[in-house]
Every structure is written in C-alpha cells, then in structure tokens.
Amino acid sequence: MVPDFVYSETMLNNMIRVNLTNTGDADSLKSLADSVAVLSRFYGVTAGNGTAGVGTQTIPVARKRLFNENGMEVQEVWYYSMLGSNFMRNAFSNLVGPGQNVTLGWDLAYNYMGFPVSYDPELDYYSGSPRSNRPLGIAALFAGVKNLNAGVKIYEEFRRAKAAAIAGDGRVNASSIAVIRGYTELTLAQSALFALDSVKQISDPVAKLHYLSKAHGLIRALKERSPGSPLTDATYLRLREIMKTNFYTLTQDASYASINEMTHLLVTAYNGQ
C-alpha cells in the first residue's frame, strides 16, 4: 500500500504477530484485518450484492477492488479506521505540556501525525512521481482539504506548542494543542464529506462502493475525537448505524437519502468550525 515502506511485502507476509496494544478498538480492528484475509480467497469471483468478490473501477482510475457480500471494501475501511484508532489517538496522547518529557512526547506526536522529518508545508508532495518522504497517514489527508490549509496550521502549531512547553509557557502550549486537535478532527470529518459527495457525483458503481467504504473508515476514525468535540455521541452513533446498511442499497438509492442524512449530520456538527 505504501511504496518504500520500511518492511517489504515478503517481510510483512512472514510476520506471525502484529501488536495492537496502543490501538483503540483493537478487537474490532483485528476482526477487520481477519476479514481482509478471508476475502482474499474471492479474487477470482465477480463481486455482486450478496456475493463477495472483485469489482473493476474505471472512474477516476482503473483499479480492481475487493468487496465483501455487502459491498464494503474492508481494506479501505481498515486503513481509514486506523487513522483514528492508532494515529490520531496516539498523536493526541503525546501532546504534552511543560515538564512532561516534552521533546519525546512532541516527537512521537509529530511522527504519529504522519509528517516527514523535513516537512515543507508549501511543497506539493503529490506532483509528478510520488516522493518517498511524502506525508503519510493523517498528514496525507491535508492535500485533499486545501480549503482548510490544515497542513500549514497544524505544522506551525506543533512548532509553537513544543517551543512553549520547553519554555514552560502552559498558556500558549494549551492554546496550540486545542488548534491541533480541532484541525485534525476537522480534516477527518471533511475528508469523509468529500468521500460521501463522491458517492453521489461519480457514475461508476464500483467507485461509489469504494468512496462509501472510505467514508465509513473515516467516520469510524472519529470515535477517537477529542472530549468536547462538536460531534456528539448521539450523532456519531447515528452515523455508525446508517453505515450498517448494505452498501449496495445505500449507493443504488437514486435519492441518496441515507447518504444525504450522513452529510447533513456531519455538516451540522462541524458548521462554523
């Protein structure tokens, strides 16, 4: 999934155990990972409602995608769920104040956010050939939410908050941490909104399932949102409840009633943020 990853495909496939002790919802994520493995036996089957298998996407890219019997691209759901359950969760837990292992904490948070070592917020990492040192994880989402300018804001607040913590300035440190948390959560929410909009705008039925799976993973990731988030527990649970519906049903509804409801819930929650 990630070129130039520290482990090769062979090394990954030979691993006996993966440790998820620092991951929220570990049992659920293990179940998703198991589902990906189980689905791999259906690569020779054509996907359909009630039948697990492969569908070929043609718009906006040509790609084969593996779905379960309900039209969910489980690998996509797993990946985006991990952005919250692992990366956002651990980044947030290391946003420390003065006198709290400042350098180690902020370096860990920076890495969990997915910034490369020499991150340049003004650089377009996605023009031409992919760069091996490009942003990954949550930081990779910043390119898709240019209207937020989140990459620049979060990167600058990382620098400000760390410097304030080292200097013992708890007020500036706390203010910057609030900005980091808010913009990170908003990045996930807006990425989910873009994915839901793509379900309605793209004609390719396989692409619709793909983008709905992406939205599902991002919504799951928001479980790890900050206390006091504008997304209430009731709204979050309603979003998750809608996502239990068969994905073929959701994407083939000409009125997109459930898709529109999810969009409305997210927009209402984050309006003005």
mmCIF file of C-alpha atoms in Angstrom:
data_model
loop_
_atom_site.group_PDB
_atom_site.id
_atom_site.type_symbol
_atom_site.label_atom_id
_atom_site.label_comp_id
_atom_site.label_asym_id
_atom_site.label_seq_id
_atom_site.Cartn_x
_atom_site.Cartn_y
_atom_site.Cartn_z
ATOM 1 C CA MET A 1 0.000 0.000 0.000
ATOM 2 C CA VAL A 2 2.916 2.389 0.715
ATOM 3 C CA PRO A 3 5.933 2.453 -1.649
ATOM 4 C CA ASP A 4 9.327 2.496 0.110
ATOM 5 C CA PHE A 5 7.750 1.173 3.314
ATOM 6 C CA VAL A 6 10.261 0.054 5.943
ATOM 7 C CA TYR A 7 9.115 -3.588 5.557
ATOM 8 C CA SER A 8 8.991 -5.424 2.226
ATOM 9 C CA GLU A 9 5.932 -7.435 1.139
ATOM 10 C CA THR A 10 7.813 -10.649 1.913
ATOM 11 C CA MET A 11 8.707 -9.496 5.407
ATOM 12 C CA LEU A 12 5.129 -8.437 6.113
ATOM 13 C CA ASN A 13 3.682 -11.695 4.819
ATOM 14 C CA ASN A 14 6.069 -13.681 7.018
ATOM 15 C CA MET A 15 5.161 -11.810 10.192
ATOM 16 C CA ILE A 16 3.431 -14.069 12.706
ATOM 17 C CA ARG A 17 2.074 -11.402 15.028
ATOM 18 C CA VAL A 18 1.091 -7.726 14.897
ATOM 19 C CA ASN A 19 0.917 -5.840 18.204
ATOM 20 C CA LEU A 20 -2.128 -3.564 18.554
ATOM 21 C CA THR A 21 -1.734 -2.761 22.251
ATOM 22 C CA ASN A 22 -1.584 1.001 21.575
ATOM 23 C CA THR A 23 -4.635 0.910 19.346
ATOM 24 C CA GLY A 24 -8.181 1.776 20.369
ATOM 25 C CA ASP A 25 -10.899 -0.698 19.383
ATOM 26 C CA ALA A 26 -8.229 -3.372 18.885
ATOM 27 C CA ASP A 27 -10.697 -6.279 18.768
ATOM 28 C CA SER A 28 -12.766 -4.563 16.081
ATOM 29 C CA LEU A 29 -9.674 -3.775 14.006
ATOM 30 C CA LYS A 30 -8.412 -7.343 14.340
ATOM 31 C CA SER A 31 -11.793 -8.502 13.049
ATOM 32 C CA LEU A 32 -11.461 -6.175 10.044
ATOM 33 C CA ALA A 33 -7.943 -7.454 9.357
ATOM 34 C CA ASP A 34 -9.195 -11.044 9.555
ATOM 35 C CA SER A 35 -11.976 -10.149 7.103
ATOM 36 C CA VAL A 36 -9.398 -8.819 4.627
ATOM 37 C CA ALA A 37 -7.542 -12.140 4.836
ATOM 38 C CA VAL A 38 -10.757 -14.156 4.420
ATOM 39 C CA LEU A 39 -11.821 -12.061 1.420
ATOM 40 C CA SER A 40 -8.529 -12.726 -0.364
ATOM 41 C CA ARG A 41 -9.847 -16.145 -1.447
ATOM 42 C CA PHE A 42 -12.507 -14.394 -3.564
ATOM 43 C CA TYR A 43 -10.152 -12.661 -6.002
ATOM 44 C CA GLY A 44 -11.421 -14.959 -8.776
ATOM 45 C CA VAL A 45 -15.084 -14.102 -8.135
ATOM 46 C CA THR A 46 -17.061 -11.201 -9.580
ATOM 47 C CA ALA A 47 -18.498 -9.069 -6.783
ATOM 48 C CA GLY A 48 -22.244 -8.527 -6.509
ATOM 49 C CA ASN A 49 -24.944 -7.854 -3.962
ATOM 50 C CA GLY A 50 -24.741 -10.884 -1.676
ATOM 51 C CA THR A 51 -21.529 -12.154 -3.295
ATOM 52 C CA ALA A 52 -18.007 -11.306 -2.118
ATOM 53 C CA GLY A 53 -15.503 -10.703 -4.887
ATOM 54 C CA VAL A 54 -13.745 -8.253 -7.173
ATOM 55 C CA GLY A 55 -15.201 -5.245 -8.938
ATOM 56 C CA THR A 56 -13.283 -3.207 -11.514
ATOM 57 C CA GLN A 57 -13.340 0.546 -11.053
ATOM 58 C CA THR A 58 -12.901 2.685 -14.193
ATOM 59 C CA ILE A 59 -13.504 6.257 -12.917
ATOM 60 C CA PRO A 60 -11.437 8.256 -11.942
ATOM 61 C CA VAL A 61 -8.796 5.491 -12.065
ATOM 62 C CA ALA A 62 -8.775 1.915 -13.351
ATOM 63 C CA ARG A 63 -8.375 -0.451 -10.422
ATOM 64 C CA LYS A 64 -9.638 -3.806 -9.173
ATOM 65 C CA ARG A 65 -11.211 -3.670 -5.725
ATOM 66 C CA LEU A 66 -12.203 -6.466 -3.355
ATOM 67 C CA PHE A 67 -15.595 -6.231 -1.625
ATOM 68 C CA ASN A 68 -17.479 -8.338 0.887
ATOM 69 C CA GLU A 69 -21.012 -9.568 0.212
ATOM 70 C CA ASN A 70 -22.469 -6.226 1.391
ATOM 71 C CA GLY A 71 -20.327 -4.113 -0.944
ATOM 72 C CA MET A 72 -17.823 -2.972 1.683
ATOM 73 C CA GLU A 73 -14.176 -2.627 0.655
ATOM 74 C CA VAL A 74 -12.910 -3.874 4.010
ATOM 75 C CA GLN A 75 -9.258 -2.992 3.390
ATOM 76 C CA GLU A 76 -10.267 0.634 2.823
ATOM 77 C CA VAL A 77 -12.372 0.687 5.986
ATOM 78 C CA TRP A 78 -9.499 -0.813 7.991
ATOM 79 C CA TYR A 79 -6.963 1.705 6.697
ATOM 80 C CA TYR A 80 -9.016 4.798 7.484
ATOM 81 C CA SER A 81 -10.240 3.410 10.812
ATOM 82 C CA MET A 82 -6.586 3.067 11.826
ATOM 83 C CA LEU A 83 -6.058 6.791 11.221
ATOM 84 C CA GLY A 84 -8.215 7.379 14.276
ATOM 85 C CA SER A 85 -7.726 4.280 16.401
ATOM 86 C CA ASN A 86 -3.955 4.340 16.132
ATOM 87 C CA PHE A 87 -2.529 7.538 14.668
ATOM 88 C CA MET A 88 -4.871 10.265 15.952
ATOM 89 C CA ARG A 89 -5.283 8.509 19.295
ATOM 90 C CA ASN A 90 -1.526 8.267 19.895
ATOM 91 C CA ALA A 91 -0.724 11.685 18.448
ATOM 92 C CA PHE A 92 -3.227 13.304 20.802
ATOM 93 C CA SER A 93 -1.956 11.356 23.825
ATOM 94 C CA ASN A 94 1.549 12.770 23.260
ATOM 95 C CA LEU A 95 0.563 16.448 23.019
ATOM 96 C CA VAL A 96 2.230 17.217 26.339
ATOM 97 C CA GLY A 97 2.644 20.377 28.382
ATOM 98 C CA PRO A 98 5.640 21.838 30.239
ATOM 99 C CA GLY A 99 7.723 19.384 32.273
ATOM 100 C CA GLN A 100 6.216 16.214 30.747
ATOM 101 C CA ASN A 101 9.012 14.606 28.672
ATOM 102 C CA VAL A 102 8.468 17.437 26.222
ATOM 103 C CA THR A 103 10.881 16.532 23.421
ATOM 104 C CA LEU A 104 9.996 12.830 23.373
ATOM 105 C CA GLY A 105 6.257 13.491 23.560
ATOM 106 C CA TRP A 106 6.162 16.042 20.760
ATOM 107 C CA ASP A 107 8.457 13.995 18.520
ATOM 108 C CA LEU A 108 6.157 10.981 18.958
ATOM 109 C CA ALA A 109 3.066 13.081 18.260
ATOM 110 C CA TYR A 110 4.709 14.524 15.129
ATOM 111 C CA ASN A 111 5.527 11.043 13.836
ATOM 112 C CA TYR A 112 2.047 9.680 14.585
ATOM 113 C CA MET A 113 0.552 12.585 12.648
ATOM 114 C CA GLY A 114 2.465 11.341 9.604
ATOM 115 C CA PHE A 115 4.695 14.345 8.885
ATOM 116 C CA PRO A 116 8.041 13.548 7.200
ATOM 117 C CA VAL A 117 11.195 14.678 9.008
ATOM 118 C CA SER A 118 11.785 17.740 6.824
ATOM 119 C CA TYR A 119 8.152 18.613 6.128
ATOM 120 C CA ASP A 120 7.614 21.691 3.937
ATOM 121 C CA PRO A 121 4.009 22.932 4.227
ATOM 122 C CA GLU A 122 4.371 24.888 0.977
ATOM 123 C CA LEU A 123 5.573 21.908 -1.094
ATOM 124 C CA ASP A 124 3.235 19.903 -3.338
ATOM 125 C CA TYR A 125 4.317 16.365 -2.472
ATOM 126 C CA TYR A 126 1.928 14.799 -4.986
ATOM 127 C CA SER A 127 3.007 16.411 -8.256
ATOM 128 C CA GLY A 128 4.939 14.140 -10.579
ATOM 129 C CA SER A 129 6.360 10.921 -9.165
ATOM 130 C CA PRO A 130 5.403 10.155 -5.531
ATOM 131 C CA ARG A 131 8.103 11.217 -3.089
ATOM 132 C CA SER A 132 9.382 8.615 -0.628
ATOM 133 C CA ASN A 133 9.405 11.277 2.125
ATOM 134 C CA ARG A 134 5.840 12.490 1.488
ATOM 135 C CA PRO A 135 3.302 12.897 4.297
ATOM 136 C CA LEU A 136 1.555 9.671 5.318
ATOM 137 C CA GLY A 137 -1.433 8.785 7.482
ATOM 138 C CA ILE A 138 -3.395 11.806 8.699
ATOM 139 C CA ALA A 139 -0.917 14.249 7.167
ATOM 140 C CA ALA A 140 -1.605 12.702 3.750
ATOM 141 C CA LEU A 141 -5.217 13.907 4.035
ATOM 142 C CA PHE A 142 -4.173 17.575 4.158
ATOM 143 C CA ALA A 143 -3.659 17.681 0.389
ATOM 144 C CA GLY A 144 -7.347 16.850 -0.105
ATOM 145 C CA VAL A 145 -8.659 19.602 2.190
ATOM 146 C CA LYS A 146 -6.799 22.586 0.765
ATOM 147 C CA ASN A 147 -9.600 24.932 1.826
ATOM 148 C CA LEU A 148 -8.668 24.294 5.477
ATOM 149 C CA ASN A 149 -4.947 24.916 4.972
ATOM 150 C CA ALA A 150 -4.708 22.349 7.770
ATOM 151 C CA GLY A 151 -1.190 21.160 6.957
ATOM 152 C CA VAL A 152 0.271 24.626 7.455
ATOM 153 C CA LYS A 153 -1.803 25.371 10.564
ATOM 154 C CA ILE A 154 -1.118 22.074 12.332
ATOM 155 C CA TYR A 155 2.591 22.077 11.460
ATOM 156 C CA GLU A 156 3.029 25.629 12.782
ATOM 157 C CA GLU A 157 1.093 24.841 15.965
ATOM 158 C CA PHE A 158 3.312 21.788 16.519
ATOM 159 C CA ARG A 159 6.353 24.059 16.459
ATOM 160 C CA ARG A 160 4.704 26.684 18.672
ATOM 161 C CA ALA A 161 3.335 24.207 21.216
ATOM 162 C CA LYS A 162 6.622 22.319 21.569
ATOM 163 C CA ALA A 163 8.595 25.553 21.989
ATOM 164 C CA ALA A 164 6.079 26.800 24.560
ATOM 165 C CA ALA A 165 6.267 23.539 26.507
ATOM 166 C CA ILE A 166 10.064 23.685 26.572
ATOM 167 C CA ALA A 167 9.887 27.312 27.746
ATOM 168 C CA GLY A 168 7.338 26.440 30.428
ATOM 169 C CA ASP A 169 4.542 28.522 28.862
ATOM 170 C CA GLY A 170 1.462 26.428 29.584
ATOM 171 C CA ARG A 171 -0.989 29.002 28.212
ATOM 172 C CA VAL A 172 0.434 29.119 24.672
ATOM 173 C CA ASN A 173 1.041 25.372 24.757
ATOM 174 C CA ALA A 174 -2.591 24.619 25.661
ATOM 175 C CA SER A 175 -3.910 27.018 23.010
ATOM 176 C CA SER A 176 -1.820 25.358 20.289
ATOM 177 C CA ILE A 177 -2.863 21.866 21.410
ATOM 178 C CA ALA A 178 -6.522 22.888 21.052
ATOM 179 C CA VAL A 179 -5.866 24.066 17.482
ATOM 180 C CA ILE A 180 -4.045 20.824 16.597
ATOM 181 C CA ARG A 181 -6.879 18.697 17.950
ATOM 182 C CA GLY A 182 -9.566 20.772 16.270
ATOM 183 C CA TYR A 183 -7.986 20.905 12.817
ATOM 184 C CA THR A 184 -7.040 17.228 12.881
ATOM 185 C CA GLU A 185 -10.598 16.201 13.672
ATOM 186 C CA LEU A 186 -11.970 18.627 11.087
ATOM 187 C CA THR A 187 -9.602 17.168 8.478
ATOM 188 C CA LEU A 188 -11.038 13.682 9.056
ATOM 189 C CA ALA A 189 -14.617 14.982 9.013
ATOM 190 C CA GLN A 190 -14.164 16.991 5.822
ATOM 191 C CA SER A 191 -12.402 14.068 4.126
ATOM 192 C CA ALA A 192 -15.440 11.939 4.983
ATOM 193 C CA LEU A 193 -17.725 14.610 3.486
ATOM 194 C CA PHE A 194 -15.697 14.659 0.261
ATOM 195 C CA ALA A 195 -15.946 10.871 0.064
ATOM 196 C CA LEU A 196 -19.729 10.942 0.599
ATOM 197 C CA ASP A 197 -20.080 13.613 -2.084
ATOM 198 C CA SER A 198 -18.030 11.452 -4.466
ATOM 199 C CA VAL A 199 -20.527 8.605 -3.959
ATOM 200 C CA LYS A 200 -23.208 10.853 -5.461
ATOM 201 C CA GLN A 201 -21.112 12.568 -8.131
ATOM 202 C CA ILE A 202 -19.306 9.585 -9.710
ATOM 203 C CA SER A 203 -21.261 7.354 -12.092
ATOM 204 C CA ASP A 204 -19.056 4.249 -11.716
ATOM 205 C CA PRO A 205 -20.898 1.861 -9.316
ATOM 206 C CA VAL A 206 -17.615 0.288 -8.128
ATOM 207 C CA ALA A 207 -16.163 3.723 -7.365
ATOM 208 C CA LYS A 208 -19.309 4.518 -5.369
ATOM 209 C CA LEU A 209 -18.702 1.488 -3.134
ATOM 210 C CA HIS A 210 -15.039 2.463 -2.789
ATOM 211 C CA TYR A 211 -15.787 6.026 -1.667
ATOM 212 C CA LEU A 212 -18.526 4.891 0.704
ATOM 213 C CA SER A 213 -16.029 2.461 2.271
ATOM 214 C CA LYS A 214 -13.555 5.324 2.649
ATOM 215 C CA ALA A 215 -16.216 7.482 4.324
ATOM 216 C CA HIS A 216 -17.108 4.599 6.636
ATOM 217 C CA GLY A 217 -13.486 4.230 7.763
ATOM 218 C CA LEU A 218 -13.121 7.970 8.377
ATOM 219 C CA ILE A 219 -16.331 8.057 10.411
ATOM 220 C CA ARG A 220 -15.069 5.123 12.478
ATOM 221 C CA ALA A 221 -11.828 7.065 12.987
ATOM 222 C CA LEU A 222 -13.802 9.906 14.569
ATOM 223 C CA LYS A 223 -14.522 7.674 17.542
ATOM 224 C CA GLU A 224 -11.144 8.878 18.842
ATOM 225 C CA ARG A 225 -12.162 12.558 18.644
ATOM 226 C CA SER A 226 -11.317 14.931 21.485
ATOM 227 C CA PRO A 227 -13.518 15.430 24.556
ATOM 228 C CA GLY A 228 -15.839 18.350 23.872
ATOM 229 C CA SER A 229 -15.907 17.595 20.141
ATOM 230 C CA PRO A 230 -18.748 19.235 18.175
ATOM 231 C CA LEU A 231 -19.659 15.717 17.021
ATOM 232 C CA THR A 232 -21.895 14.422 19.825
ATOM 233 C CA ASP A 233 -22.086 10.779 20.827
ATOM 234 C CA ALA A 234 -25.696 10.610 19.596
ATOM 235 C CA THR A 235 -24.762 11.935 16.159
ATOM 236 C CA TYR A 236 -21.736 9.655 15.920
ATOM 237 C CA LEU A 237 -23.821 6.591 16.798
ATOM 238 C CA ARG A 238 -26.434 7.569 14.202
ATOM 239 C CA LEU A 239 -23.722 7.784 11.536
ATOM 240 C CA ARG A 240 -22.436 4.348 12.509
ATOM 241 C CA GLU A 241 -25.990 2.958 12.482
ATOM 242 C CA ILE A 242 -26.576 4.144 8.897
ATOM 243 C CA MET A 243 -23.300 2.525 7.846
ATOM 244 C CA LYS A 244 -24.645 -0.863 8.943
ATOM 245 C CA THR A 245 -26.937 -0.762 5.890
ATOM 246 C CA ASN A 246 -25.974 -2.837 2.857
ATOM 247 C CA PHE A 247 -23.642 -0.644 0.764
ATOM 248 C CA TYR A 248 -25.321 -1.689 -2.492
ATOM 249 C CA THR A 249 -28.592 -0.427 -1.048
ATOM 250 C CA LEU A 250 -27.038 2.879 0.019
ATOM 251 C CA THR A 251 -25.318 3.555 -3.316
ATOM 252 C CA GLN A 252 -28.163 2.387 -5.592
ATOM 253 C CA ASP A 253 -30.796 4.575 -3.948
ATOM 254 C CA ALA A 254 -31.428 7.259 -6.586
ATOM 255 C CA SER A 255 -32.427 9.765 -3.890
ATOM 256 C CA TYR A 256 -29.324 9.052 -1.781
ATOM 257 C CA ALA A 257 -31.498 9.564 1.291
ATOM 258 C CA SER A 258 -29.108 7.932 3.759
ATOM 259 C CA ILE A 259 -26.016 9.471 2.146
ATOM 260 C CA ASN A 260 -27.651 12.895 2.390
ATOM 261 C CA GLU A 261 -28.569 12.280 6.031
ATOM 262 C CA MET A 262 -24.957 11.460 6.898
ATOM 263 C CA THR A 263 -23.773 14.562 5.036
ATOM 264 C CA HIS A 264 -26.311 16.696 6.901
ATOM 265 C CA LEU A 265 -25.262 15.277 10.270
ATOM 266 C CA LEU A 266 -21.571 15.979 9.653
ATOM 267 C CA VAL A 267 -22.139 19.452 8.203
ATOM 268 C CA THR A 268 -24.438 20.391 11.078
ATOM 269 C CA ALA A 269 -21.927 19.146 13.657
ATOM 270 C CA TYR A 270 -18.917 20.946 12.203
ATOM 271 C CA ASN A 271 -20.600 24.052 10.799
ATOM 272 C CA GLY A 272 -18.550 27.080 11.782
ATOM 273 C CA GLN A 273 -15.560 25.033 12.936
#
